[in-house]
Amino acid sequence: MNNIHCKFCELKSTAAKELNDCELEVLGENCAEVKFKPGDIIVKQDSFSTNVAYIKNGLVKIHIKGPIKEMIMRIVKAPAYLCLPSTFGDKTNHFSATALENTTVCFIDFDTFKNLIYANGDFAYQIMIDLSRGQLQSFHSCISNAQKHSIGKVADALLFFSEDIYQSSSFVLPVSRQDLGDMTGTTRESVSRILTDFHNEKLIELDGKKVSIKNPELLKQISLKG
DNA sequence: GCATTAACCACAG
DNA sequence: CTGTGGTTAATGC
């Protein structure tokens, strides 16, 4: 098995940039790189979480099986750490992660990762920042999910893909309508209807999964008003 | 009451 | 997997 050479990795995390050559060497010796295709399950809910997972490139959805139905907690774009809450928080994974695009993941040995946190404060600090941002995002999506109307939540989702994921007003949705429903806490039917409404109102251009946002201002209004 | 919103169901591409 | 239509329950004016 080939060693991974983290030192020369172009896709290091902000945290990993704080590591010195020696530490990177240790990291490389204790991690495995795996490639996933769209639809592949990267981590499965309830399985043992023995590794830290770092998404080097690609796009991943994080979803939890709820009492009634599936819920998509977040869509994560590389580069990002994936399983810190699961790895540090409990023995098992509290959520599943599924690849939406071709995705490369580095699985890092937990003890190695832990040692880096003990040894390198700058590294640990960057991880803290990462986790805190995730926490803040969760708060925001929680309140938006609880208080907005479906139309606002769908507008949110479109703006999220446009601004946060693709940085473009035109993009191809990486998820199905069902997924969009699971993301926004509505149903696939509602998503379907709202999307065609947006299209008819000339807010967006819609062709299957191809979306082009024509009136971002109004879409933001809808997102804000809920 | 009446209108709106959205979930649920069913059926057709 | 999607889109659409009918039905129904909840909520607001």
Coordinates of C-alpha atoms (C1' of nucleotides) in Angstrom, one line a residue:
Chain A
M1 CA 0.0 0.0 0.0
N2 CA 1.3 3.4 -1.0
N3 CA 1.8 6.0 1.6
I4 CA -0.1 9.2 1.1
H5 CA 2.2 12.2 0.9
C6 CA 0.2 14.9 2.7
K7 CA 3.1 17.3 2.5
F8 CA 2.6 17.8 -1.2
C9 CA -1.1 17.7 -1.1
E10 CA -2.6 20.7 -2.9
L11 CA -5.9 20.2 -1.1
K12 CA -4.8 20.4 2.5
S13 CA -7.3 21.7 5.0
T14 CA -6.7 25.0 6.7
A15 CA -5.9 23.1 9.8
A16 CA -3.4 20.8 8.1
K17 CA -1.5 23.8 6.8
E18 CA -0.5 24.4 10.4
L19 CA 1.3 21.1 10.5
N20 CA 5.0 20.8 10.1
D21 CA 6.7 18.4 7.8
C22 CA 7.2 15.8 10.4
E23 CA 3.6 15.9 11.5
L24 CA 2.4 15.7 7.9
E25 CA 4.6 12.6 7.5
V26 CA 2.8 10.9 10.4
L27 CA -0.5 12.0 9.0
G28 CA 0.3 10.5 5.6
E29 CA 1.3 7.2 7.2
N30 CA -2.0 6.9 9.0
C31 CA -4.6 7.8 6.4
A32 CA -6.2 6.1 3.4
E33 CA -7.6 7.8 0.4
V34 CA -10.8 6.5 -1.1
K35 CA -12.7 7.6 -4.2
F36 CA -16.5 7.5 -4.3
K37 CA -19.0 7.9 -7.1
P38 CA -22.3 9.7 -6.9
G39 CA -24.7 7.7 -4.8
D40 CA -21.9 5.8 -2.9
I41 CA -22.3 5.7 0.8
I42 CA -19.2 7.1 2.5
V43 CA -20.3 6.6 6.1
K44 CA -23.4 4.8 7.3
Q45 CA -25.4 5.9 10.3
D46 CA -25.1 3.6 13.3
S47 CA -21.8 2.1 12.2
F48 CA -18.7 2.5 14.3
S49 CA -16.9 5.8 13.8
T50 CA -13.3 4.9 14.0
N51 CA -11.9 7.4 11.6
V52 CA -11.9 11.1 10.8
A53 CA -13.0 11.7 7.3
Y54 CA -11.7 14.6 5.3
I55 CA -13.3 15.4 1.9
K56 CA -10.5 16.3 -0.4
N57 CA -12.7 17.1 -3.4
G58 CA -16.3 16.5 -4.4
L59 CA -19.7 17.0 -2.8
V60 CA -21.4 15.1 -0.1
K61 CA -24.8 15.0 1.6
I62 CA -25.1 14.4 5.3
H63 CA -28.4 12.8 6.2
I64 CA -30.1 11.3 9.2
K65 CA -32.8 8.8 9.3
G66 CA -35.5 10.3 11.5
P67 CA -38.5 8.7 13.1
I68 CA -40.7 9.5 10.1
K69 CA -38.5 10.1 7.2
E70 CA -35.1 11.0 6.0
M71 CA -33.7 14.4 6.6
I72 CA -30.7 16.0 4.9
M73 CA -28.8 18.0 7.5
R74 CA -26.3 19.6 5.2
I75 CA -24.6 19.5 1.9
V76 CA -20.9 19.7 2.2
K77 CA -18.4 20.8 -0.4
A78 CA -14.8 19.9 -0.3
P79 CA -12.5 20.7 1.3
A80 CA -14.0 19.9 4.7
Y81 CA -13.9 17.5 7.6
L82 CA -16.8 15.3 7.6
C83 CA -17.1 13.2 10.7
L84 CA -15.7 15.2 13.5
P85 CA -18.9 15.3 15.5
S86 CA -19.4 11.6 15.1
T87 CA -15.8 10.7 15.7
F88 CA -15.4 12.8 18.8
G89 CA -18.9 12.8 20.1
D90 CA -19.7 9.1 20.2
K91 CA -18.6 5.6 19.3
T92 CA -21.0 5.4 16.4
N93 CA -21.9 7.6 13.5
H94 CA -25.1 9.6 14.1
F95 CA -25.6 10.3 10.4
S96 CA -24.8 8.9 7.0
A97 CA -22.8 10.6 4.3
T98 CA -23.4 9.9 0.7
A99 CA -21.4 11.2 -2.3
L100 CA -23.3 13.4 -4.7
E101 CA -20.4 13.9 -7.2
N102 CA -17.1 12.1 -7.7
T103 CA -15.6 12.5 -4.3
T104 CA -12.2 11.8 -2.8
V105 CA -12.1 11.2 0.9
C106 CA -9.1 10.8 3.2
F107 CA -9.8 8.5 6.2
I108 CA -7.5 9.5 9.0
D109 CA -6.7 7.3 12.0
F110 CA -8.5 8.7 15.1
D111 CA -5.5 8.4 17.4
T112 CA -3.2 10.0 15.0
F113 CA -5.6 12.9 14.6
K114 CA -6.0 13.2 18.3
N115 CA -2.3 13.3 18.8
L116 CA -2.0 16.1 16.4
I117 CA -4.6 18.1 18.3
Y118 CA -2.7 17.5 21.6
A119 CA 0.6 18.4 20.0
N120 CA -0.2 21.3 17.8
G121 CA -2.3 24.2 19.1
D122 CA -2.6 26.0 15.8
F123 CA -4.0 22.9 14.2
A124 CA -6.4 22.4 17.1
Y125 CA -7.5 26.0 16.8
Q126 CA -8.3 25.7 13.1
I127 CA -10.4 22.6 13.9
M128 CA -12.3 24.6 16.5
I129 CA -13.1 27.2 14.0
D130 CA -14.3 24.6 11.6
L131 CA -16.6 23.0 14.2
S132 CA -17.9 26.4 15.4
R133 CA -18.8 27.4 11.9
G134 CA -20.7 24.2 11.5
Q135 CA -22.5 24.8 14.7
L136 CA -23.6 28.3 13.6
Q137 CA -24.8 27.0 10.3
S138 CA -26.8 24.4 12.1
F139 CA -28.5 27.1 14.2
H140 CA -29.4 29.1 11.1
S141 CA -30.8 26.1 9.2
C142 CA -32.7 25.1 12.2
I143 CA -34.5 28.3 12.6
S144 CA -35.1 28.7 8.9
N145 CA -36.5 25.2 8.8
A146 CA -38.8 25.8 11.8
Q147 CA -40.2 29.1 10.9
K148 CA -40.2 29.6 7.1
H149 CA -42.8 28.6 4.7
S150 CA -42.0 26.0 2.1
I151 CA -41.6 28.6 -0.6
G152 CA -38.9 30.4 1.5
K153 CA -37.1 27.2 2.2
V154 CA -37.0 26.2 -1.4
A155 CA -35.7 29.7 -2.3
D156 CA -33.1 29.2 0.4
A157 CA -32.0 25.9 -1.1
L158 CA -31.6 27.4 -4.6
L159 CA -29.6 30.3 -3.2
F160 CA -27.5 27.9 -1.2
F161 CA -26.5 25.9 -4.3
S162 CA -26.0 29.1 -6.3
E163 CA -23.9 31.0 -3.8
D164 CA -22.3 28.5 -1.5
I165 CA -21.7 25.5 -3.7
Y166 CA -21.4 26.6 -7.3
Q167 CA -20.7 30.4 -7.0
S168 CA -22.8 30.8 -10.2
S169 CA -26.3 31.7 -11.1
S170 CA -26.5 28.7 -13.4
F171 CA -25.9 25.2 -12.1
V172 CA -27.1 21.6 -12.3
L173 CA -28.8 20.4 -9.2
P174 CA -26.8 17.5 -7.8
V175 CA -29.9 16.1 -6.0
S176 CA -33.4 14.9 -6.8
R177 CA -36.6 16.6 -5.9
Q178 CA -37.1 14.1 -3.2
D179 CA -33.7 15.1 -1.7
L180 CA -34.7 18.8 -2.0
G181 CA -37.8 18.0 0.0
D182 CA -35.7 16.1 2.6
M183 CA -33.4 19.1 2.7
T184 CA -36.1 21.7 3.2
G185 CA -38.4 19.6 5.4
T186 CA -41.2 19.6 2.9
T187 CA -42.4 17.0 0.4
R188 CA -41.2 16.3 -3.1
E189 CA -44.6 17.4 -4.4
S190 CA -44.3 20.8 -2.8
V191 CA -40.8 21.3 -4.1
S192 CA -41.9 20.3 -7.6
R193 CA -44.8 22.8 -7.5
I194 CA -42.7 25.6 -6.0
L195 CA -40.0 25.1 -8.6
T196 CA -42.5 25.3 -11.5
D197 CA -44.0 28.4 -9.9
F198 CA -40.6 30.1 -9.8
H199 CA -40.1 29.1 -13.4
N200 CA -43.5 30.5 -14.4
E201 CA -42.9 33.7 -12.5
K202 CA -39.6 34.1 -14.4
L203 CA -37.6 33.9 -11.2
I204 CA -35.6 31.0 -12.5
E205 CA -35.0 29.1 -15.7
L206 CA -35.7 25.5 -15.1
D207 CA -35.0 22.5 -17.3
G208 CA -35.0 19.2 -15.4
K209 CA -32.1 19.6 -13.0
K210 CA -30.6 22.6 -14.8
V211 CA -31.3 25.8 -12.9
S212 CA -30.5 29.3 -13.9
I213 CA -31.4 32.1 -11.4
K214 CA -32.9 35.0 -13.3
N215 CA -34.0 37.2 -10.4
P216 CA -31.8 36.7 -7.4
E217 CA -33.1 39.8 -5.7
L218 CA -36.7 38.6 -5.6
L219 CA -35.6 35.1 -4.6
K220 CA -33.7 36.6 -1.7
Q221 CA -36.8 38.5 -0.7
I222 CA -38.8 35.3 -0.7
S223 CA -36.1 33.6 1.3
L224 CA -36.2 36.3 3.9
K225 CA -39.9 36.6 4.2
G226 CA -40.2 32.9 4.4
Chain B
dG1 C1' -67.4 31.0 6.5
dC2 C1' -63.8 31.5 2.9
dA3 C1' -59.0 31.5 1.4
dT4 C1' -54.4 29.9 1.7
dT5 C1' -50.9 26.5 2.6
dA6 C1' -49.1 22.2 2.4
dA7 C1' -49.3 17.3 3.3
dC8 C1' -51.1 12.9 1.6
dC9 C1' -52.6 9.8 -2.1
dA10 C1' -52.9 8.2 -6.7
dC11 C1' -51.8 7.8 -11.2
dA12 C1' -49.3 8.8 -15.6
dG13 C1' -45.2 9.5 -18.1
Chain C
dC1 C1' -37.9 9.8 -10.4
dT2 C1' -41.4 13.7 -11.7
dG3 C1' -45.4 16.4 -12.5
dT4 C1' -50.1 17.0 -11.7
dG5 C1' -54.7 16.8 -9.9
dG6 C1' -58.0 15.9 -6.2
dT7 C1' -58.6 15.7 -1.2
dT8 C1' -58.0 17.1 3.5
dA9 C1' -56.5 19.3 7.7
dA10 C1' -54.9 23.4 9.9
dT11 C1' -54.6 28.3 10.2
dG12 C1' -55.8 33.1 9.5
dC13 C1' -58.9 37.0 8.2

